[in-house]
Structures are given as C-alpha cells and as structure tokens.
Amino acid sequence: MTQCRIKTMGLTAILLLLLWRIPVFAAYDYVDISNPSLRKIPMAIPYFRVEPYHAEISRSASDICSDTLNFTGYFTMVDRSSFPVNPQELDVTGATLNFESWMNTTAELLITCGTQISGNALEMEFRLFDTFKGKLLLGKRYKGSIADEEEMVRRFCSEVIFYLTGSRGLFNSSLAFVSTGSGNKEIWLCDFDGRNPRPFTHNRAITLFPAWSSDGQWIAYTSYKKGKPDIYVEHVRDKRGFSISYKGLNSTPAWVPGQFNLAATLSFEGDQKIYLLTGNGQVIRKLTDSSSGIDTSPTWSPDGQRFAFVSARSGSPQIYVMRAGSGQAQRLTFQGDYNTQPSWSPKGDRIAYTSRTGGGYNICTVSPEGGGPSCLTRGSGDNESPSWAPDGSMIVFSSNREGPSRIYVMTSYGTDQRSLLSLPGQQTDPDWSPEGIK
C-alpha cells in the first residue's frame, strides 16, 4: 500500500476529531483500484442537513462532496430526485435510516452530514453507510469557520477514499501548468479538479516545464525572461528562490524524490545532456554522456534510483531508462517515430509519455522493464505532456481535441477523459503536485 503524507491543516479554526473508524481490512470489498474494468459504485449524497437551516450551505457542501468523489471515477452519483426522504428530515446518525428504501434508489453507499451553524462557526458531522449491509462504515466531525466549508468536505472525501481503497487519494493536491491567457506563457496553479486557478509567475516571457518538488514546497521551471532558457526554482509560498543559468540551454527540470536535487537538461559543454544538480543549481555530475544525439526531459522513478529520459541517439526521439550513475541506458519505446515527455508513475509500474502515432500525438504508457505500450488516447486531437496524480490513479495531460489546447484528466487506464478548466488562451505542460500541499 502506497504511503502518502497527510496534510497538516493550515486553517486556524479547524479541529479534526475522530468519531468512528471501521477497521481497514474490509476496505477492499469496495474498490479495487488495480482493476482496469472497475465497476462504478452507486453512491447517494443528499443535500446536507443544516441547523438552523441554511439552503446555500446545504446545497453547496453536498455538491462539493458529490463533485469531489465523482472526480475519481470510482462512483456513479444517484439522482437526488429518487431519494426517499427530505434532506432536512433525514436521520443523519443512521439510527432510524431505512436502508431498504435507499437500496431501492440503487445506492450502495450513502453519505449523510449534519451541519450546525453558530454565527461564523461551522461544525460538520459526516457519516458513510453501506446500504446493503445496513451499517456505518466511517464517521468524522470537523469544526471551523464557514469559510472552511470546502476544506472540511474534501477532508472527509479523503477519508472515504482511504477507507474504500487504502490510498489517501489526491484531494489535497494541485496542478501547475502553462497558460497563454496573459499574452505570454506563464505558470499557473489550480486545485486538483481545476478549481481556483491563479497565476504563479509574472515573467512576461516564455515560461515552460513546471516541476513540483517531492515535498510540494518548490516549483522549478524554464523561462526566457532574461533572453535565453534558464531554470528558476521558486518556493511556492514565499516566492524566494534561485536561478540556474549556465552557458547555452538550461531546461526540463525534474526533482529527485525526497531530495533537494534535480536533474535537468544543460548544454554548456556542447550537446544537450542531462545533469544532476543541487536545488540551487550546482552541478553534482553528468548523468548521460552519449556521443550521438541529444538527451533531455528526465523523470525519476519513485525510489530515485532510476530515471527515464528522451534521447535521439537511435535517430529519432525515443524513451530510455537508466540507473543513476551506471551510464547504461535501456531503450523502452520502439513503436512510433517520435516519443517524448516521459512521466514515471508514483507506483513505479508504468511510464506515461507522448507518442506520435496514427498522424497525431497520443498519451501511451509502458512498463519501465520494457514491453508493448498501451495507448490511452486515440482519434481525439493531439494529446501531450502526461503527468500522474500522486496516488497513480489518474493522469493529467493537455489536448486540443476541442480547439485550443486545454488541460484534461483521465484514469490511469484511459477512461473518463474530460477537461478540467477553461481559461483564455491555451493551457499546456501540466504537472501534478504531491499529495498534501493544497
């Protein structure tokens, strides 16, 4: 089971209290995230009961809960018009719930929430029920202010996913991407589901290749703000940072997991090769040294022992894997004449990449040990720049299938493909943060 860091709640008024927890041994009866033919579980989320009644919070909080869990692709949300009881009359504790009536709506899981408002204070008490077994699975209570509503809901959603899958999920993660809405290519950030988009850089120059550090505290990127491609490393919160500006090209930074070191493409010695650098730009050593063709676009395995990269040493761009320090590269891709932009899954079992196939660009995956690729997108425009969710369950990418390039997500098996947000200009180069930094 993958271990994920739990985010410390930075909101001043929130206190998390554990109410109930059913042992996790039962969790895998519900969602097997390793199954590509996953059956979606029907889930009912009525409007939340609020005392004193507050229609806006009742609806908005339950909608956030529904949208957040629906985002995962694990569930089908049951139509609220079929629910057997008025939300304000619902027994949120479950003591008198008629589970058979909920089963008649097709719901297998039911979430209830009792909410109390006192001035600006907000208390939310959530429960997750199995309607077939007629029992409580999980309960949590959160206290905070009305402004903390979304944070409380998403915290409970994380608990639901952890109970049902054994994984903490991705609800406390963010995306970095490139947007041209300002007239220049700048780095923007948004929540995992496209909410709350906001600019990160204001360089007024071409800015590319955002890369989150494994602790989520830093973003490295390439920018031409001084006239040539240099790497900049900025702290996400206070914007302090460093620049990496060797002679020639400085590009495609990729953080080493668990370290304040990164791999990057540099050309100060001639051809573009991949170097290992400290976070403030000091060269530790050269990682690739082939005499034929350029090497670029590194991505690290979760244990930091190997990295994948793009090389033209065979005559066209292809994906290779190398153990750090070995100097020996293994070619992974043999189908397609143009394979680039590799991204190593946090589970370690697949590498996603962009492949020119069938006259267009598509997202494919391949095992780090080699073998045949799986193509996840086809017949839907150009699809590029894949990046994995922190739990490995989803992939974010850019696509021009509907016109201008936008940010899309899909499950790791290529299902449930949909766009996340629509901003002026075009959006490309997404990178998914680790969990716990939103």
Tab-separated table of C-alpha atoms in Angstrom:
chain	number	residue	atom	x	y	z
A	1	MET	CA	0.000	0.000	0.000
A	2	THR	CA	1.445	3.335	-1.019
A	3	GLN	CA	2.100	5.639	1.907
A	4	CYS	CA	1.177	9.301	1.366
A	5	ARG	CA	1.952	12.276	3.571
A	6	ILE	CA	-1.064	13.600	5.444
A	7	LYS	CA	-1.531	17.311	5.032
A	8	THR	CA	-1.440	19.394	8.195
A	9	MET	CA	-4.482	21.640	8.188
A	10	GLY	CA	-3.311	25.213	7.942
A	11	LEU	CA	-6.691	26.780	8.657
A	12	THR	CA	-6.697	28.425	12.048
A	13	ALA	CA	-10.154	27.402	13.157
A	14	ILE	CA	-10.321	23.759	12.123
A	15	LEU	CA	-10.093	20.920	14.617
A	16	LEU	CA	-10.399	17.367	13.377
A	17	LEU	CA	-11.996	14.888	15.768
A	18	LEU	CA	-12.129	11.153	15.150
A	19	LEU	CA	-15.567	9.696	15.796
A	20	TRP	CA	-15.556	6.184	14.367
A	21	ARG	CA	-13.353	4.081	12.193
A	22	ILE	CA	-14.235	0.633	10.914
A	23	PRO	CA	-11.057	-1.476	10.518
A	24	VAL	CA	-9.488	-1.150	7.074
A	25	PHE	CA	-9.492	-4.903	6.473
A	26	ALA	CA	-12.987	-4.539	4.955
A	27	ALA	CA	-11.992	-1.706	2.612
A	28	TYR	CA	-11.044	-3.763	-0.419
A	29	ASP	CA	-14.541	-5.267	-0.617
A	30	TYR	CA	-15.481	-1.982	-2.295
A	31	VAL	CA	-12.910	-0.519	-4.675
A	32	ASP	CA	-10.081	-2.398	-6.361
A	33	ILE	CA	-8.118	0.444	-7.919
A	34	SER	CA	-5.837	-2.004	-9.742
A	35	ASN	CA	-8.771	-3.266	-11.814
A	36	PRO	CA	-8.987	-1.621	-15.259
A	37	SER	CA	-12.600	-2.843	-15.564
A	38	LEU	CA	-13.602	-1.200	-12.303
A	39	ARG	CA	-17.344	-1.176	-11.687
A	40	LYS	CA	-18.506	2.221	-10.513
A	41	ILE	CA	-20.305	2.102	-7.178
A	42	PRO	CA	-23.692	3.881	-6.978
A	43	MET	CA	-23.468	6.485	-4.219
A	44	ALA	CA	-26.183	8.712	-2.745
A	45	ILE	CA	-25.288	12.112	-1.301
A	46	PRO	CA	-28.426	14.002	-0.189
A	47	TYR	CA	-28.332	17.722	0.472
A	48	PHE	CA	-26.824	18.146	3.914
A	49	ARG	CA	-28.978	18.775	6.961
A	50	VAL	CA	-28.227	22.235	8.386
A	51	GLU	CA	-29.360	23.689	11.716
A	52	PRO	CA	-30.504	26.406	11.659
A	53	TYR	CA	-31.493	25.773	8.065
A	54	HIS	CA	-29.201	27.430	5.517
A	55	ALA	CA	-30.102	26.447	1.957
A	56	GLU	CA	-26.891	27.674	0.335
A	57	ILE	CA	-24.582	25.712	2.636
A	58	SER	CA	-26.815	22.638	2.474
A	59	ARG	CA	-26.554	22.557	-1.292
A	60	SER	CA	-23.016	23.831	-1.835
A	61	ALA	CA	-21.394	21.471	0.683
A	62	SER	CA	-23.189	18.394	-0.651
A	63	ASP	CA	-22.402	19.422	-4.244
A	64	ILE	CA	-18.700	19.786	-3.381
A	65	CYS	CA	-18.789	16.336	-1.791
A	66	SER	CA	-20.513	14.821	-4.812
A	67	ASP	CA	-18.242	16.525	-7.357
A	68	THR	CA	-15.092	15.622	-5.429
A	69	LEU	CA	-15.890	11.923	-5.119
A	70	ASN	CA	-17.281	11.733	-8.640
A	71	PHE	CA	-13.969	13.118	-9.921
A	72	THR	CA	-12.190	9.874	-9.018
A	73	GLY	CA	-14.133	7.763	-11.498
A	74	TYR	CA	-14.944	5.227	-8.763
A	75	PHE	CA	-18.594	6.189	-8.290
A	76	THR	CA	-21.891	6.867	-10.014
A	77	MET	CA	-23.887	9.553	-8.238
A	78	VAL	CA	-27.535	8.590	-7.751
A	79	ASP	CA	-30.062	11.195	-8.930
A	80	ARG	CA	-31.299	13.139	-5.902
A	81	SER	CA	-34.859	13.182	-7.281
A	82	SER	CA	-35.130	9.485	-6.383
A	83	PHE	CA	-34.245	9.947	-2.715
A	84	PRO	CA	-36.871	8.668	-0.263
A	85	VAL	CA	-36.763	11.474	2.302
A	86	ASN	CA	-36.474	15.258	2.594
A	87	PRO	CA	-32.852	16.101	3.499
A	88	GLN	CA	-33.914	18.209	6.482
A	89	GLU	CA	-35.868	15.254	7.849
A	90	LEU	CA	-33.090	12.729	7.267
A	91	ASP	CA	-31.710	10.920	10.305
A	92	VAL	CA	-28.047	11.698	9.670
A	93	THR	CA	-26.956	9.480	12.590
A	94	GLY	CA	-28.349	6.379	10.900
A	95	ALA	CA	-30.265	5.217	13.961
A	96	THR	CA	-33.592	5.133	12.116
A	97	LEU	CA	-32.412	5.022	8.495
A	98	ASN	CA	-34.490	2.793	6.240
A	99	PHE	CA	-31.640	1.203	4.303
A	100	GLU	CA	-34.002	-0.786	2.098
A	101	SER	CA	-35.544	2.417	0.771
A	102	TRP	CA	-32.070	3.686	-0.095
A	103	MET	CA	-31.235	0.403	-1.820
A	104	ASN	CA	-34.334	0.916	-3.953
A	105	THR	CA	-32.667	4.050	-5.388
A	106	THR	CA	-29.763	1.741	-6.492
A	107	ALA	CA	-27.446	3.391	-3.932
A	108	GLU	CA	-24.898	1.025	-2.401
A	109	LEU	CA	-23.164	3.748	-0.395
A	110	LEU	CA	-24.805	6.690	1.384
A	111	ILE	CA	-23.193	9.825	2.811
A	112	THR	CA	-25.036	11.980	5.324
A	113	CYS	CA	-23.931	15.160	7.045
A	114	GLY	CA	-25.377	17.055	9.967
A	115	THR	CA	-24.255	20.670	9.973
A	116	GLN	CA	-24.593	23.278	12.682
A	117	ILE	CA	-24.003	26.999	12.285
A	118	SER	CA	-23.463	29.419	15.150
A	119	GLY	CA	-22.507	32.891	13.978
A	120	ASN	CA	-19.412	32.318	11.826
A	121	ALA	CA	-18.664	28.925	13.391
A	122	LEU	CA	-19.378	25.780	11.413
A	123	GLU	CA	-19.489	22.180	12.618
A	124	MET	CA	-19.951	19.286	10.178
A	125	GLU	CA	-20.563	15.683	11.191
A	126	PHE	CA	-20.219	13.208	8.298
A	127	ARG	CA	-21.144	9.551	8.026
A	128	LEU	CA	-20.611	6.932	5.336
A	129	PHE	CA	-23.051	3.983	5.272
A	130	ASP	CA	-23.175	0.702	3.392
A	131	THR	CA	-26.854	0.395	2.440
A	132	PHE	CA	-26.637	-3.324	1.558
A	133	LYS	CA	-25.076	-4.267	4.880
A	134	GLY	CA	-27.082	-1.623	6.711
A	135	LYS	CA	-24.137	-0.413	8.722
A	136	LEU	CA	-21.975	2.590	9.415
A	137	LEU	CA	-18.551	2.461	7.787
A	138	LEU	CA	-16.990	5.768	8.745
A	139	GLY	CA	-17.747	8.927	10.713
A	140	LYS	CA	-15.889	12.218	11.140
A	141	ARG	CA	-16.611	15.550	12.768
A	142	TYR	CA	-14.931	18.826	11.768
A	143	LYS	CA	-15.088	22.241	13.405
A	144	GLY	CA	-14.087	25.544	11.859
A	145	SER	CA	-15.497	28.648	10.264
A	146	ILE	CA	-17.959	28.952	7.400
A	147	ALA	CA	-15.020	29.826	5.141
A	148	ASP	CA	-13.597	26.354	5.858
A	149	GLU	CA	-16.594	24.524	4.374
A	150	GLU	CA	-14.808	23.252	1.262
A	151	GLU	CA	-11.756	22.165	3.251
A	152	MET	CA	-13.882	20.146	5.666
A	153	VAL	CA	-15.795	18.431	2.873
A	154	ARG	CA	-12.655	17.499	0.999
A	155	ARG	CA	-11.027	16.148	4.131
A	156	PHE	CA	-13.937	13.802	4.620
A	157	CYS	CA	-13.770	12.787	0.962
A	158	SER	CA	-10.114	11.864	1.507
A	159	GLU	CA	-11.158	9.688	4.433
A	160	VAL	CA	-13.805	7.988	2.287
A	161	ILE	CA	-11.271	7.185	-0.433
A	162	PHE	CA	-8.752	5.956	2.140
A	163	TYR	CA	-11.330	3.659	3.689
A	164	LEU	CA	-12.526	2.264	0.357
A	165	THR	CA	-9.167	1.947	-1.428
A	166	GLY	CA	-6.366	2.115	1.127
A	167	SER	CA	-4.977	5.193	-0.640
A	168	ARG	CA	-5.155	8.784	0.604
A	169	GLY	CA	-6.239	9.923	-2.839
A	170	LEU	CA	-5.490	13.265	-4.424
A	171	PHE	CA	-7.886	15.817	-2.935
A	172	ASN	CA	-5.122	17.825	-1.263
A	173	SER	CA	-3.041	18.145	-4.405
A	174	SER	CA	-2.665	20.878	-7.013
A	175	LEU	CA	-1.719	21.283	-10.649
A	176	ALA	CA	0.839	23.551	-12.246
A	177	PHE	CA	0.518	24.285	-15.947
A	178	VAL	CA	1.396	26.803	-18.655
A	179	SER	CA	-1.237	29.285	-19.828
A	180	THR	CA	-1.053	31.920	-22.553
A	181	GLY	CA	-4.036	33.938	-21.330
A	182	SER	CA	-1.899	36.949	-20.373
A	183	GLY	CA	-0.304	37.115	-23.826
A	184	ASN	CA	2.796	35.285	-22.580
A	185	LYS	CA	3.426	31.727	-21.497
A	186	GLU	CA	3.214	31.827	-17.696
A	187	ILE	CA	2.922	29.185	-14.984
A	188	TRP	CA	-0.500	28.912	-13.342
A	189	LEU	CA	-1.743	26.787	-10.450
A	190	CYS	CA	-5.149	25.279	-9.701
A	191	ASP	CA	-6.694	22.689	-7.405
A	192	PHE	CA	-6.649	19.030	-8.464
A	193	ASP	CA	-10.062	19.399	-10.131
A	194	GLY	CA	-9.429	22.701	-11.918
A	195	ARG	CA	-10.944	24.947	-9.224
A	196	ASN	CA	-9.277	28.141	-8.032
A	197	PRO	CA	-6.951	28.844	-10.998
A	198	ARG	CA	-4.380	31.543	-10.233
A	199	PRO	CA	-1.113	32.790	-11.798
A	200	PHE	CA	2.179	31.694	-10.254
A	201	THR	CA	4.685	33.525	-12.466
A	202	HIS	CA	4.590	37.015	-13.957
A	203	ASN	CA	7.704	36.802	-16.117
A	204	ARG	CA	6.237	38.363	-19.278
A	205	ALA	CA	8.288	35.866	-21.247
A	206	ILE	CA	8.109	32.283	-22.460
A	207	THR	CA	7.879	30.085	-19.348
A	208	LEU	CA	7.725	26.307	-19.603
A	209	PHE	CA	8.075	22.897	-17.917
A	210	PRO	CA	6.816	23.412	-14.345
A	211	ALA	CA	8.006	20.695	-11.950
A	212	TRP	CA	6.923	20.223	-8.322
A	213	SER	CA	9.455	19.130	-5.737
A	214	SER	CA	8.516	15.937	-3.891
A	215	ASP	CA	7.671	17.891	-0.722
A	216	GLY	CA	5.447	20.264	-2.694
A	217	GLN	CA	7.331	23.319	-1.430
A	218	TRP	CA	9.167	24.278	-4.635
A	219	ILE	CA	8.426	24.609	-8.322
A	220	ALA	CA	11.235	24.560	-10.870
A	221	TYR	CA	10.612	25.775	-14.409
A	222	THR	CA	12.301	27.085	-17.545
A	223	SER	CA	11.916	30.720	-18.560
A	224	TYR	CA	13.299	33.039	-21.234
A	225	LYS	CA	12.799	36.142	-19.083
A	226	LYS	CA	16.484	37.054	-19.481
A	227	GLY	CA	16.533	36.261	-23.186
A	228	LYS	CA	17.675	32.631	-23.073
A	229	PRO	CA	16.327	29.423	-21.492
A	230	ASP	CA	17.308	29.310	-17.820
A	231	ILE	CA	15.903	27.316	-14.910
A	232	TYR	CA	14.241	29.046	-11.984
A	233	VAL	CA	13.450	27.436	-8.644
A	234	GLU	CA	10.769	29.208	-6.585
A	235	HIS	CA	9.275	28.470	-3.207
A	236	VAL	CA	5.519	28.026	-3.628
A	237	ARG	CA	4.519	30.114	-0.613
A	238	ASP	CA	7.014	32.976	-0.228
A	239	LYS	CA	8.470	33.064	-3.776
A	240	ARG	CA	12.124	33.085	-2.662
A	241	GLY	CA	14.297	31.062	-4.971
A	242	PHE	CA	17.271	30.514	-7.232
A	243	SER	CA	18.167	30.736	-10.891
A	244	ILE	CA	20.265	28.224	-12.839
A	245	SER	CA	21.927	29.900	-15.792
A	246	TYR	CA	24.807	28.064	-17.402
A	247	LYS	CA	26.032	28.857	-20.889
A	248	GLY	CA	23.584	27.660	-23.520
A	249	LEU	CA	20.331	25.876	-22.720
A	250	ASN	CA	19.034	25.123	-19.213
A	251	SER	CA	15.753	23.243	-19.363
A	252	THR	CA	13.323	20.430	-18.317
A	253	PRO	CA	13.997	20.267	-14.550
A	254	ALA	CA	12.929	17.110	-12.670
A	255	TRP	CA	13.253	16.786	-8.889
A	256	VAL	CA	14.864	13.736	-7.326
A	257	PRO	CA	12.286	12.145	-4.990
A	258	GLY	CA	12.930	13.030	-1.360
A	259	GLN	CA	15.869	15.318	-2.147
A	260	PHE	CA	16.570	18.978	-2.824
A	261	ASN	CA	18.348	17.913	-6.017
A	262	LEU	CA	17.128	17.851	-9.577
A	263	ALA	CA	18.028	16.548	-12.980
A	264	ALA	CA	17.984	18.985	-15.876
A	265	THR	CA	18.995	19.364	-19.491
A	266	LEU	CA	22.076	21.578	-19.949
A	267	SER	CA	24.215	22.335	-22.997
A	268	PHE	CA	27.159	24.281	-21.559
A	269	GLU	CA	29.553	21.507	-22.692
A	270	GLY	CA	28.086	21.224	-26.194
A	271	ASP	CA	25.211	18.852	-26.938
A	272	GLN	CA	22.206	18.770	-24.638
A	273	LYS	CA	22.820	16.249	-21.868
A	274	ILE	CA	21.220	15.503	-18.512
A	275	TYR	CA	22.980	16.621	-15.345
A	276	LEU	CA	22.302	16.146	-11.652
A	277	LEU	CA	22.173	19.484	-9.820
A	278	THR	CA	21.553	20.742	-6.329
A	279	GLY	CA	18.352	22.712	-5.884
A	280	ASN	CA	20.290	25.958	-6.091
A	281	GLY	CA	21.993	24.936	-9.325
A	282	GLN	CA	25.407	23.480	-8.516
A	283	VAL	CA	26.395	20.651	-10.840
A	284	ILE	CA	26.863	17.366	-8.986
A	285	ARG	CA	27.635	15.196	-12.032
A	286	LYS	CA	26.662	14.459	-15.605
A	287	LEU	CA	24.087	11.662	-15.845
A	288	THR	CA	24.071	10.975	-19.596
A	289	ASP	CA	27.068	11.131	-21.911
A	290	SER	CA	26.148	9.523	-25.206
A	291	SER	CA	28.231	10.726	-28.143
A	292	SER	CA	25.270	10.632	-30.521
A	293	GLY	CA	22.178	12.791	-30.232
A	294	ILE	CA	20.707	14.960	-27.512
A	295	ASP	CA	19.349	13.740	-24.162
A	296	THR	CA	16.547	15.643	-22.470
A	297	SER	CA	13.307	15.520	-20.400
A	298	PRO	CA	14.295	13.392	-17.367
A	299	THR	CA	11.737	11.854	-14.989
A	300	TRP	CA	12.632	9.889	-11.839
A	301	SER	CA	11.438	6.541	-10.545
A	302	PRO	CA	9.716	6.830	-7.132
A	303	ASP	CA	12.784	5.461	-5.317
A	304	GLY	CA	15.130	7.891	-7.075
A	305	GLN	CA	17.371	5.074	-8.298
A	306	ARG	CA	16.492	5.275	-11.993
A	307	PHE	CA	15.330	7.913	-14.417
A	308	ALA	CA	13.706	7.868	-17.838
A	309	PHE	CA	14.583	10.417	-20.495
A	310	VAL	CA	14.310	11.250	-24.177
A	311	SER	CA	17.237	10.654	-26.497
A	312	ALA	CA	17.727	10.881	-30.253
A	313	ARG	CA	20.734	8.536	-30.144
A	314	SER	CA	18.839	5.982	-32.270
A	315	GLY	CA	17.985	8.577	-34.927
A	316	SER	CA	14.579	9.731	-33.613
A	317	PRO	CA	13.359	10.797	-30.170
A	318	GLN	CA	12.706	7.705	-28.032
A	319	ILE	CA	12.295	6.931	-24.324
A	320	TYR	CA	15.219	5.373	-22.455
A	321	VAL	CA	15.741	4.278	-18.850
A	322	MET	CA	18.999	4.490	-16.951
A	323	ARG	CA	20.100	3.636	-13.428
A	324	ALA	CA	21.641	6.794	-11.972
A	325	GLY	CA	25.422	6.558	-12.099
A	326	SER	CA	25.544	3.489	-14.345
A	327	GLY	CA	25.880	5.199	-17.720
A	328	GLN	CA	23.986	2.287	-19.295
A	329	ALA	CA	20.701	3.166	-20.982
A	330	GLN	CA	17.903	0.769	-21.958
A	331	ARG	CA	15.625	1.772	-24.811
A	332	LEU	CA	11.933	1.408	-23.920
A	333	THR	CA	9.969	2.614	-26.954
A	334	PHE	CA	10.135	1.034	-30.402
A	335	GLN	CA	6.690	1.870	-31.782
A	336	GLY	CA	6.287	5.367	-33.204
A	337	ASP	CA	8.941	7.635	-34.658
A	338	TYR	CA	8.596	10.393	-32.063
A	339	ASN	CA	8.240	9.510	-28.369
A	340	THR	CA	8.797	12.254	-25.792
A	341	GLN	CA	7.717	13.783	-22.453
A	342	PRO	CA	8.038	10.746	-20.161
A	343	SER	CA	6.439	10.763	-16.699
A	344	TRP	CA	7.114	7.953	-14.198
A	345	SER	CA	4.137	6.728	-12.178
A	346	PRO	CA	4.363	7.196	-8.380
A	347	LYS	CA	3.566	3.470	-8.137
A	348	GLY	CA	6.682	2.776	-10.199
A	349	ASP	CA	4.995	0.352	-12.567
A	350	ARG	CA	4.378	2.476	-15.675
A	351	ILE	CA	5.884	5.373	-17.589
A	352	ALA	CA	3.473	7.635	-19.458
A	353	TYR	CA	4.721	9.525	-22.497
A	354	THR	CA	3.674	11.358	-25.661
A	355	SER	CA	3.847	9.332	-28.865
A	356	ARG	CA	3.300	10.343	-32.452
A	357	THR	CA	1.023	7.600	-33.699
A	358	GLY	CA	-1.549	7.495	-36.476
A	359	GLY	CA	-0.725	11.005	-37.651
A	360	GLY	CA	-1.306	12.635	-34.263
A	361	TYR	CA	0.103	12.767	-30.755
A	362	ASN	CA	-1.271	10.451	-28.081
A	363	ILE	CA	-0.647	9.502	-24.470
A	364	CYS	CA	0.768	5.995	-24.064
A	365	THR	CA	2.200	4.033	-21.151
A	366	VAL	CA	4.896	1.384	-20.997
A	367	SER	CA	6.479	-0.742	-18.278
A	368	PRO	CA	9.906	0.504	-17.080
A	369	GLU	CA	11.123	-3.021	-17.820
A	370	GLY	CA	10.044	-2.799	-21.464
A	371	GLY	CA	7.329	-4.497	-23.475
A	372	GLY	CA	4.437	-3.344	-25.580
A	373	PRO	CA	2.878	0.072	-24.932
A	374	SER	CA	-0.737	0.850	-24.123
A	375	CYS	CA	-2.228	3.833	-25.942
A	376	LEU	CA	-4.736	5.713	-23.777
A	377	THR	CA	-5.921	8.375	-26.236
A	378	ARG	CA	-6.845	7.942	-29.889
A	379	GLY	CA	-8.781	9.847	-32.507
A	380	SER	CA	-9.204	12.942	-30.339
A	381	GLY	CA	-6.768	15.596	-31.498
A	382	ASP	CA	-3.234	15.925	-30.187
A	383	ASN	CA	-2.690	14.785	-26.600
A	384	GLU	CA	0.572	15.635	-24.865
A	385	SER	CA	2.511	16.215	-21.625
A	386	PRO	CA	1.180	13.482	-19.294
A	387	SER	CA	1.676	13.741	-15.521
A	388	TRP	CA	0.496	11.296	-12.845
A	389	ALA	CA	-1.711	12.010	-9.853
A	390	PRO	CA	0.117	11.497	-6.541
A	391	ASP	CA	-1.661	8.178	-5.931
A	392	GLY	CA	-1.140	6.959	-9.508
A	393	SER	CA	-4.890	6.678	-10.132
A	394	MET	CA	-5.167	9.420	-12.787
A	395	ILE	CA	-3.189	11.197	-15.491
A	396	VAL	CA	-3.410	14.877	-16.378
A	397	PHE	CA	-2.465	15.980	-19.897
A	398	SER	CA	-3.086	18.679	-22.479
A	399	SER	CA	-5.251	18.202	-25.568
A	400	ASN	CA	-6.553	20.293	-28.459
A	401	ARG	CA	-9.458	17.918	-29.186
A	402	GLU	CA	-11.989	20.743	-28.767
A	403	GLY	CA	-9.960	23.557	-30.349
A	404	PRO	CA	-7.437	25.452	-28.211
A	405	SER	CA	-5.215	23.301	-26.038
A	406	ARG	CA	-6.777	22.644	-22.612
A	407	ILE	CA	-5.963	20.612	-19.500
A	408	TYR	CA	-7.642	17.193	-19.329
A	409	VAL	CA	-7.646	14.282	-16.920
A	410	MET	CA	-8.356	10.574	-17.275
A	411	THR	CA	-7.985	7.479	-15.164
A	412	SER	CA	-4.690	5.633	-15.380
A	413	TYR	CA	-6.408	3.217	-17.799
A	414	GLY	CA	-7.576	5.990	-20.133
A	415	THR	CA	-11.238	6.099	-19.100
A	416	ASP	CA	-13.349	9.100	-18.032
A	417	GLN	CA	-11.453	11.646	-20.126
A	418	ARG	CA	-12.671	15.213	-19.517
A	419	SER	CA	-11.420	18.787	-19.451
A	420	LEU	CA	-10.745	20.496	-16.133
A	421	LEU	CA	-10.990	24.200	-16.763
A	422	SER	CA	-11.365	26.782	-19.484
A	423	LEU	CA	-9.205	29.903	-19.393
A	424	PRO	CA	-8.342	32.482	-22.040
A	425	GLY	CA	-5.574	31.387	-24.375
A	426	GLN	CA	-4.170	27.867	-24.323
A	427	GLN	CA	-3.111	25.623	-21.435
A	428	THR	CA	-0.289	23.080	-21.726
A	429	ASP	CA	2.541	21.359	-19.803
A	430	PRO	CA	0.601	20.229	-16.700
A	431	ASP	CA	2.436	18.804	-13.694
A	432	TRP	CA	0.597	17.185	-10.760
A	433	SER	CA	1.842	18.017	-7.278
A	434	PRO	CA	2.378	15.512	-4.470
A	435	GLU	CA	-0.493	14.992	-2.011
A	436	GLY	CA	-0.902	17.306	0.962
A	437	ILE	CA	0.160	20.740	-0.283
A	438	LYS	CA	-3.084	22.449	-1.364
